[in-house]
GROMACS .gro file of C-alpha atoms in nm:
model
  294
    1UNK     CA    1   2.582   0.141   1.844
    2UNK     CA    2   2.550   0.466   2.018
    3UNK     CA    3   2.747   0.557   2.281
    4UNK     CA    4   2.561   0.630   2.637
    5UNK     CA    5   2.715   0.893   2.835
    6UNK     CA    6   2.801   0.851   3.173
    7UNK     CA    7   2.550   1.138   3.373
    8UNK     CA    8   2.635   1.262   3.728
    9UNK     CA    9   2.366   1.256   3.964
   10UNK     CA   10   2.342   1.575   4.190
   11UNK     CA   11   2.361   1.457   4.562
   12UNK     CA   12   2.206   1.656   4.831
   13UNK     CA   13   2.370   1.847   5.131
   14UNK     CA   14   2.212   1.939   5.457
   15UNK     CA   15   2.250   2.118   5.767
   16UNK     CA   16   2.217   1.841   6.014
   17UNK     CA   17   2.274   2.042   6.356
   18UNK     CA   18   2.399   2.411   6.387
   19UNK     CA   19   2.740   2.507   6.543
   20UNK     CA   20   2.621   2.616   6.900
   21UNK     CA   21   2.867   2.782   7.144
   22UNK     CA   22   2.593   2.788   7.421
   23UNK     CA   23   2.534   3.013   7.686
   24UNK     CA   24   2.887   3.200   7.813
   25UNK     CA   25   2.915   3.464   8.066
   26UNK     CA   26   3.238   3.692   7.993
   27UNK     CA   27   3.528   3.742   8.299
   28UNK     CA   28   3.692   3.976   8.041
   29UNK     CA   29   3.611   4.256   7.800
   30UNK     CA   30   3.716   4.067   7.518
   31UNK     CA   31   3.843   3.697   7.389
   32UNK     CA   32   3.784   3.401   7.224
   33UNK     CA   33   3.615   3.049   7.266
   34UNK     CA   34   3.662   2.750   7.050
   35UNK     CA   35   3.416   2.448   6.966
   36UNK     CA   36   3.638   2.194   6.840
   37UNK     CA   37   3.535   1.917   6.574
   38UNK     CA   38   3.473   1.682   6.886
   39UNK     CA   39   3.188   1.938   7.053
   40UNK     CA   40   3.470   2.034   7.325
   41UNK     CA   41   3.486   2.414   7.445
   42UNK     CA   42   3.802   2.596   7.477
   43UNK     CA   43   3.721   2.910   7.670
   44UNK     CA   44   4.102   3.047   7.697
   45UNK     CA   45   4.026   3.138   8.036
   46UNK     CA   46   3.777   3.449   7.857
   47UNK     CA   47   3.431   3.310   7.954
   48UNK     CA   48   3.273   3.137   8.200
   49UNK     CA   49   3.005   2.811   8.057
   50UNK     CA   50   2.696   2.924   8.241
   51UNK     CA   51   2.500   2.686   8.442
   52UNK     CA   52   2.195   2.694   8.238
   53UNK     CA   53   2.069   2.790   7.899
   54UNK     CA   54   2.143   2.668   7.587
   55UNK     CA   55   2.464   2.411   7.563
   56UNK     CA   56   2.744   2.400   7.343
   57UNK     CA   57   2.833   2.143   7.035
   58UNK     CA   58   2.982   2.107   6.678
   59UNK     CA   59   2.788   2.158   6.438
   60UNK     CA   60   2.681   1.908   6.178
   61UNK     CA   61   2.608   1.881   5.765
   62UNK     CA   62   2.530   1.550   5.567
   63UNK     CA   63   2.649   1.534   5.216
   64UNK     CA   64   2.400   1.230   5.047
   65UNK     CA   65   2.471   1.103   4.713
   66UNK     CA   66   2.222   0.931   4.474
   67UNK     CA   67   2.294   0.728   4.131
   68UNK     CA   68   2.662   0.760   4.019
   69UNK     CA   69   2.739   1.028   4.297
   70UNK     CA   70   2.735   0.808   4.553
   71UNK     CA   71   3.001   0.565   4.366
   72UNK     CA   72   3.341   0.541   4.542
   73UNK     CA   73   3.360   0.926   4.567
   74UNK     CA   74   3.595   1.140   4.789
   75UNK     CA   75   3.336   1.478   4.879
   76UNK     CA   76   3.574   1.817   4.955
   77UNK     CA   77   3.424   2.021   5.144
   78UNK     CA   78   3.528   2.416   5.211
   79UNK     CA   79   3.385   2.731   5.383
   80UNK     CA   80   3.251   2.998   5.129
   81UNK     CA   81   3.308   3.276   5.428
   82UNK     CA   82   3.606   3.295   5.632
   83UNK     CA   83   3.452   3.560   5.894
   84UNK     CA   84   3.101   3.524   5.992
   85UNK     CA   85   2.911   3.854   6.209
   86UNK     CA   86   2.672   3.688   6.458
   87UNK     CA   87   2.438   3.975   6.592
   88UNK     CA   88   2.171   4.008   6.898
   89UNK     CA   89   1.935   4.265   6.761
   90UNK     CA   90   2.005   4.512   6.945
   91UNK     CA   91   2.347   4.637   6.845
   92UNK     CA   92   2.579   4.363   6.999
   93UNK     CA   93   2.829   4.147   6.753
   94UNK     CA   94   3.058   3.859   6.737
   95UNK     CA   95   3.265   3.725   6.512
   96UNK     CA   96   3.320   3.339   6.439
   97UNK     CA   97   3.637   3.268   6.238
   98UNK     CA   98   3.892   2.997   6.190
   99UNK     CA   99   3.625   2.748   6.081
  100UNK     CA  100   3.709   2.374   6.092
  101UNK     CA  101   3.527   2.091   5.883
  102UNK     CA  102   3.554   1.665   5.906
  103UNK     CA  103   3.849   1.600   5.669
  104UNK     CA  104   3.854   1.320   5.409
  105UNK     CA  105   3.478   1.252   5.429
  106UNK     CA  106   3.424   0.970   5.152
  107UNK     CA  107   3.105   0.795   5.013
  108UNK     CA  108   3.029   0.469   4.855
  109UNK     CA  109   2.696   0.249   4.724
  110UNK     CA  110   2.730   0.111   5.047
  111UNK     CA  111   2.764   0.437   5.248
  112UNK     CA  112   2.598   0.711   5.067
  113UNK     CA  113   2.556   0.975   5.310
  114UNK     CA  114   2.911   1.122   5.463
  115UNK     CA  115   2.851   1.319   5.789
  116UNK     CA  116   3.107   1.624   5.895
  117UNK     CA  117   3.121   1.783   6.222
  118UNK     CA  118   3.189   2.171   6.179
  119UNK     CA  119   3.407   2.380   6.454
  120UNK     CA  120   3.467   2.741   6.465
  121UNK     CA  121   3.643   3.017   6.645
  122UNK     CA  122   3.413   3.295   6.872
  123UNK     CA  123   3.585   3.653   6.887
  124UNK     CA  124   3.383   3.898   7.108
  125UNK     CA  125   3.472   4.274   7.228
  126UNK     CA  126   3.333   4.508   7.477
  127UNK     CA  127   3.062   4.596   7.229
  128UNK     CA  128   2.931   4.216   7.197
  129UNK     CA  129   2.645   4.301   7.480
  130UNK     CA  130   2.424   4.033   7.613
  131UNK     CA  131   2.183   3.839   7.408
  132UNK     CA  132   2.119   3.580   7.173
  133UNK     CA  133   2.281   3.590   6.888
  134UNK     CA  134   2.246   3.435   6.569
  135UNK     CA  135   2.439   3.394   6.213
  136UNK     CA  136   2.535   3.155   5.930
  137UNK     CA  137   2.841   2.999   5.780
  138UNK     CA  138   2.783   2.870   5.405
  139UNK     CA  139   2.952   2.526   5.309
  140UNK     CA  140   3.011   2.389   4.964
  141UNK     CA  141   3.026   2.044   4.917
  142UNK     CA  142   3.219   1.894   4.582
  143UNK     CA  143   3.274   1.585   4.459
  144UNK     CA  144   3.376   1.421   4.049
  145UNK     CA  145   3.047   1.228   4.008
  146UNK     CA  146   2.746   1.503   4.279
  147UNK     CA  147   2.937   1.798   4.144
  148UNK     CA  148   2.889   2.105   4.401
  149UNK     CA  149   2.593   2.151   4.673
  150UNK     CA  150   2.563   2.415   4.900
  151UNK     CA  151   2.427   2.434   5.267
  152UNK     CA  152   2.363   2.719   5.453
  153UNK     CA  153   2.496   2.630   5.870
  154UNK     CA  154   2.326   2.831   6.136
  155UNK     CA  155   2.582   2.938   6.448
  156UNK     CA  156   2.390   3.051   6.800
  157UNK     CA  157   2.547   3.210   7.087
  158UNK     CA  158   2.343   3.335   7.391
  159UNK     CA  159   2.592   3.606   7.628
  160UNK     CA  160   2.462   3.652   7.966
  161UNK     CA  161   2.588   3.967   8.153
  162UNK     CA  162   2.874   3.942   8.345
  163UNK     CA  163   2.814   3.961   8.761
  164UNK     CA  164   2.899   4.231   8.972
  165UNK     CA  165   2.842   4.344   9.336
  166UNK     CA  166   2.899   4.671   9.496
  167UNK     CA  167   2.891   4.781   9.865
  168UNK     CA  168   2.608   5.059   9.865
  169UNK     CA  169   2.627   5.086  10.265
  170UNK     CA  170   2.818   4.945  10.533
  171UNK     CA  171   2.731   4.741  10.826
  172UNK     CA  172   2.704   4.935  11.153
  173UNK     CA  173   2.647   4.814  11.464
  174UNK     CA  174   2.625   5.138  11.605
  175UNK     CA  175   2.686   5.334  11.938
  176UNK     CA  176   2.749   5.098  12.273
  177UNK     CA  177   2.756   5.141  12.609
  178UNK     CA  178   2.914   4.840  12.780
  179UNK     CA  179   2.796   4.785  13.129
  180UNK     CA  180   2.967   4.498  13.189
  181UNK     CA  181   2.969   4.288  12.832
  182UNK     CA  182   2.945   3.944  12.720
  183UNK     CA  183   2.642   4.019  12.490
  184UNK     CA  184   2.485   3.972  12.150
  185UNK     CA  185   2.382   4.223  11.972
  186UNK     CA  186   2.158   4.141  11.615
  187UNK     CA  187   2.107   4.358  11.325
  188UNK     CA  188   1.777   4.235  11.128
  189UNK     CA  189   1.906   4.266  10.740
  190UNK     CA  190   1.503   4.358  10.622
  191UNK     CA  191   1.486   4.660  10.895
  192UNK     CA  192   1.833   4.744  10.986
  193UNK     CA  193   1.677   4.720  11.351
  194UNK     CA  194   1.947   4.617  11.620
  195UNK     CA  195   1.809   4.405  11.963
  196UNK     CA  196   1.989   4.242  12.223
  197UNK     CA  197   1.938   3.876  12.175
  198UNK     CA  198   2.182   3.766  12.495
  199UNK     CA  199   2.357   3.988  12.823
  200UNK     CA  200   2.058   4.226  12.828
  201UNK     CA  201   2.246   4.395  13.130
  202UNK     CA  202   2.565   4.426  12.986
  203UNK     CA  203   2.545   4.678  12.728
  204UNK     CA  204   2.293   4.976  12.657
  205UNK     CA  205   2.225   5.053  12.284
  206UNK     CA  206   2.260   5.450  12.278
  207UNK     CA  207   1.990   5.580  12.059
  208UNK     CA  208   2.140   5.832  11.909
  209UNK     CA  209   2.372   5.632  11.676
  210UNK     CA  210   2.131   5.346  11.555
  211UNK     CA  211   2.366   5.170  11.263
  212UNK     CA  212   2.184   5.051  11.048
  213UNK     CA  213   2.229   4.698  10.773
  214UNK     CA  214   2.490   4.639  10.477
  215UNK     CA  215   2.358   4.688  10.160
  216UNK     CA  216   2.456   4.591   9.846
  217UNK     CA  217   2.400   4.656   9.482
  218UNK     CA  218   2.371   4.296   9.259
  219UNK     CA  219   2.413   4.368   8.842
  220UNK     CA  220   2.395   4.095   8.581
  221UNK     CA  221   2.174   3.891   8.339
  222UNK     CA  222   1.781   4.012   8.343
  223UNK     CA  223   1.572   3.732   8.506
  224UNK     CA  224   1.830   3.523   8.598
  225UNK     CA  225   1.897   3.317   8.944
  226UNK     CA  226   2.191   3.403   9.124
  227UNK     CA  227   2.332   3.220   9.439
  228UNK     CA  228   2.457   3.446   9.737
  229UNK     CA  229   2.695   3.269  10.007
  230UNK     CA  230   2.733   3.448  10.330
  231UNK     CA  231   3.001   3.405  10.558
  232UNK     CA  232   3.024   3.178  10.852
  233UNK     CA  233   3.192   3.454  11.095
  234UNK     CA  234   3.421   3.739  11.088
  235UNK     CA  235   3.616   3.951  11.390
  236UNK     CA  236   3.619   4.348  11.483
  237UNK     CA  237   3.942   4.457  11.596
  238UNK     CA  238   4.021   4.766  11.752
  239UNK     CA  239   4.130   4.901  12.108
  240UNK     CA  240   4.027   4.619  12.339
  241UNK     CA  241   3.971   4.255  12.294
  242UNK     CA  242   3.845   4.112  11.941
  243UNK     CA  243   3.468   4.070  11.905
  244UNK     CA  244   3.326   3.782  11.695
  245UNK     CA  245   3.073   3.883  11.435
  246UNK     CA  246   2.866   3.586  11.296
  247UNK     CA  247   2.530   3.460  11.237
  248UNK     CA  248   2.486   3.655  10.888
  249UNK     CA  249   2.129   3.672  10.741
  250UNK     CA  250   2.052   3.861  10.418
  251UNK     CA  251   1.711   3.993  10.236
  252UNK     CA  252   1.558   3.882  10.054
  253UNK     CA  253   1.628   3.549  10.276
  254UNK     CA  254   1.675   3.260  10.008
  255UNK     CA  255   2.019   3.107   9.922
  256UNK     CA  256   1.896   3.175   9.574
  257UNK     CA  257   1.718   3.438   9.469
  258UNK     CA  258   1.660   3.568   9.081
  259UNK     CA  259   1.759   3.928   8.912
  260UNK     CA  260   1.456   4.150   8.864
  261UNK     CA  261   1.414   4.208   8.471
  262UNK     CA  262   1.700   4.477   8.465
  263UNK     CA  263   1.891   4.251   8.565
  264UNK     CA  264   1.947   4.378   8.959
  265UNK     CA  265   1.880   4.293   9.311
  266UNK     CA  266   1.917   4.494   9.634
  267UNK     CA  267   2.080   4.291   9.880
  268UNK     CA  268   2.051   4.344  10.243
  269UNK     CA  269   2.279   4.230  10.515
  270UNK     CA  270   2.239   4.151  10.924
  271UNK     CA  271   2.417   3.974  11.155
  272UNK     CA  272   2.499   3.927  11.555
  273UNK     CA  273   2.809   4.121  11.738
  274UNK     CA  274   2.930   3.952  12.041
  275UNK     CA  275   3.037   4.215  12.301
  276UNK     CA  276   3.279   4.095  12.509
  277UNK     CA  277   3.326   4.105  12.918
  278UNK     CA  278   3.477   4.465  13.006
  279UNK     CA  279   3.562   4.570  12.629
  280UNK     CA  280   3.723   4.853  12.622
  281UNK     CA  281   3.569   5.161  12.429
  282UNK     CA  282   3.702   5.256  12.128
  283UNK     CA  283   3.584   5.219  11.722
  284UNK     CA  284   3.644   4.885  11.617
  285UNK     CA  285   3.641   4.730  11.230
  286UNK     CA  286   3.582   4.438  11.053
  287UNK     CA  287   3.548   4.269  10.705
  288UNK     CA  288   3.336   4.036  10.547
  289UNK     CA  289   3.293   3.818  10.213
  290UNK     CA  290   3.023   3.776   9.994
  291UNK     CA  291   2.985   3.565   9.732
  292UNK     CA  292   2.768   3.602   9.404
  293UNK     CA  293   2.737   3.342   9.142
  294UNK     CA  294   2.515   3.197   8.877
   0.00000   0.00000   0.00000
């Protein structure tokens, strides 16, 4: 009688789901971000998760056996790269290291198909500029009976340019003449115009120092909404009694408004200047809050 040999049966192994670390706006110049095997982000205080775009998860790979493979088998799985260079086209890199894989995945006649999350480790610099950037980890699957397989595991990454907002000019409520006070005076943030709104009688606006609207310069992700929070109130001190600044109004006059395609905005600033009974002349000063966010 001839002997029949026992013939492995080469199982198949597939990318399932890539390994996505989302959409992540940097607070430094460089640092890391972990997706564990569980899909949770570990931002180490480096990033912030953006509100919108693309989300973050583990990634995913099936290893299926067929005939004998899928016998009682124990599959090992390892990473044929231990660095991986994501890239945005345009000159900005990442690195994704420290890769993590499902241990102890196992298949049967029963259960054919073994399914592995995949984590990873995100390293960016000052030179990983915004973008969407893409790469690949390679995976080789082993087991006795399916022998080796190898799957090819896309990684995505979308940086959005971090925020920032700089004073450009100063809000002046320009020259006063106080004929008796207890007055409102209103800068329009579009015009920079100032009226009295309240105590016509009590204060003269002299001509010859206008002051003019706070402006400020917005920078961060191209087309991108941004929300801008004003503040409630705020108080000049200076010579005489305090004077209550409040009723802020910006332009463009939406809480939320979205960065032109270079990623910028011009943002103007008004508000009202109560003038108090007999204040005494003098230069008074203030300060004020803004708030930018995504």
């Amino acid at each position: 009688m001839a002997a029949v040999p026992s013939v492995a049966t080469a199982a198949t192994f597939t990318a399932n789901k890539n390994l996505s670390f989302g959409t992540l706006v940097p607070n430094v110049t460089s640092g890391s971000v972990v997706i564990g095997l569980n899909g949770a982000i570990t931002t180490n205080g480096s990033v912030t998760v953006a509100p919108s775009g693309t989300a973050y998860y583990a990634g995913q790979v099936v290893y299926t056996g067929t005939g004998l493979s899928s016998v009682a088998n124990i599959v090992n799985m390892t990473f044929l790269n231990s660095s991986v260079t994501l890239s945005n086209g345009t000159g900005g890199t990442v690195t994704v290291n420290n890769f993590t894989i499902t241990p102890n995945l196992q298949v049967s006649l029963l259960n054919p198909s073994a399914t592995a999350n995949v984590g990873g480790t995100m390293n960016f610099t000052a030179a990983s500029t915004p973008g969407n950037y893409t790469g690949a980890v390679q995976i080789q699957a082993s087991s006795t009976l399916g022998g080796s397989a190898t799957v090819t595991l896309p990684i995505t990454l979308t940086l959005w340019r971090a925020l920032s907002v700089s004073q450009t000019k100063a809000m002046n409520f320009g020259g006063v003449e106080v004929r008796g006070g207890n007055s409102v005076i209103n800068i329009t943030p579009q015009s920079g115009t100032r009226t009295v709104t309240s105590g016509q009688t009590g204060v003269n606006l002299i001509k010859s120092k206008p002051g003019n609207a706070a402006e400020f310069a917005i920078t961060g992700n191209p087309n991108t909404a941004v929300t801008i929070t004003l503040p409630t109130s705020t108080t000049l001190t200076g010579p005489g009694a305090a004077m209550t600044v409040n009723n802020f109004t910006r332009f463009p006059a939406t809480d939320s408004s979205t960065l032109n395609a270079s990623g910028t905005m011009n943002l103007k600033v008004g508000a009202s200047l109560k003038v108090n009974t007999a204040q005494a002349a003098g230069t008074y000063n203030g300060t004020y809050t803004i708030t930018v966010s995504y």
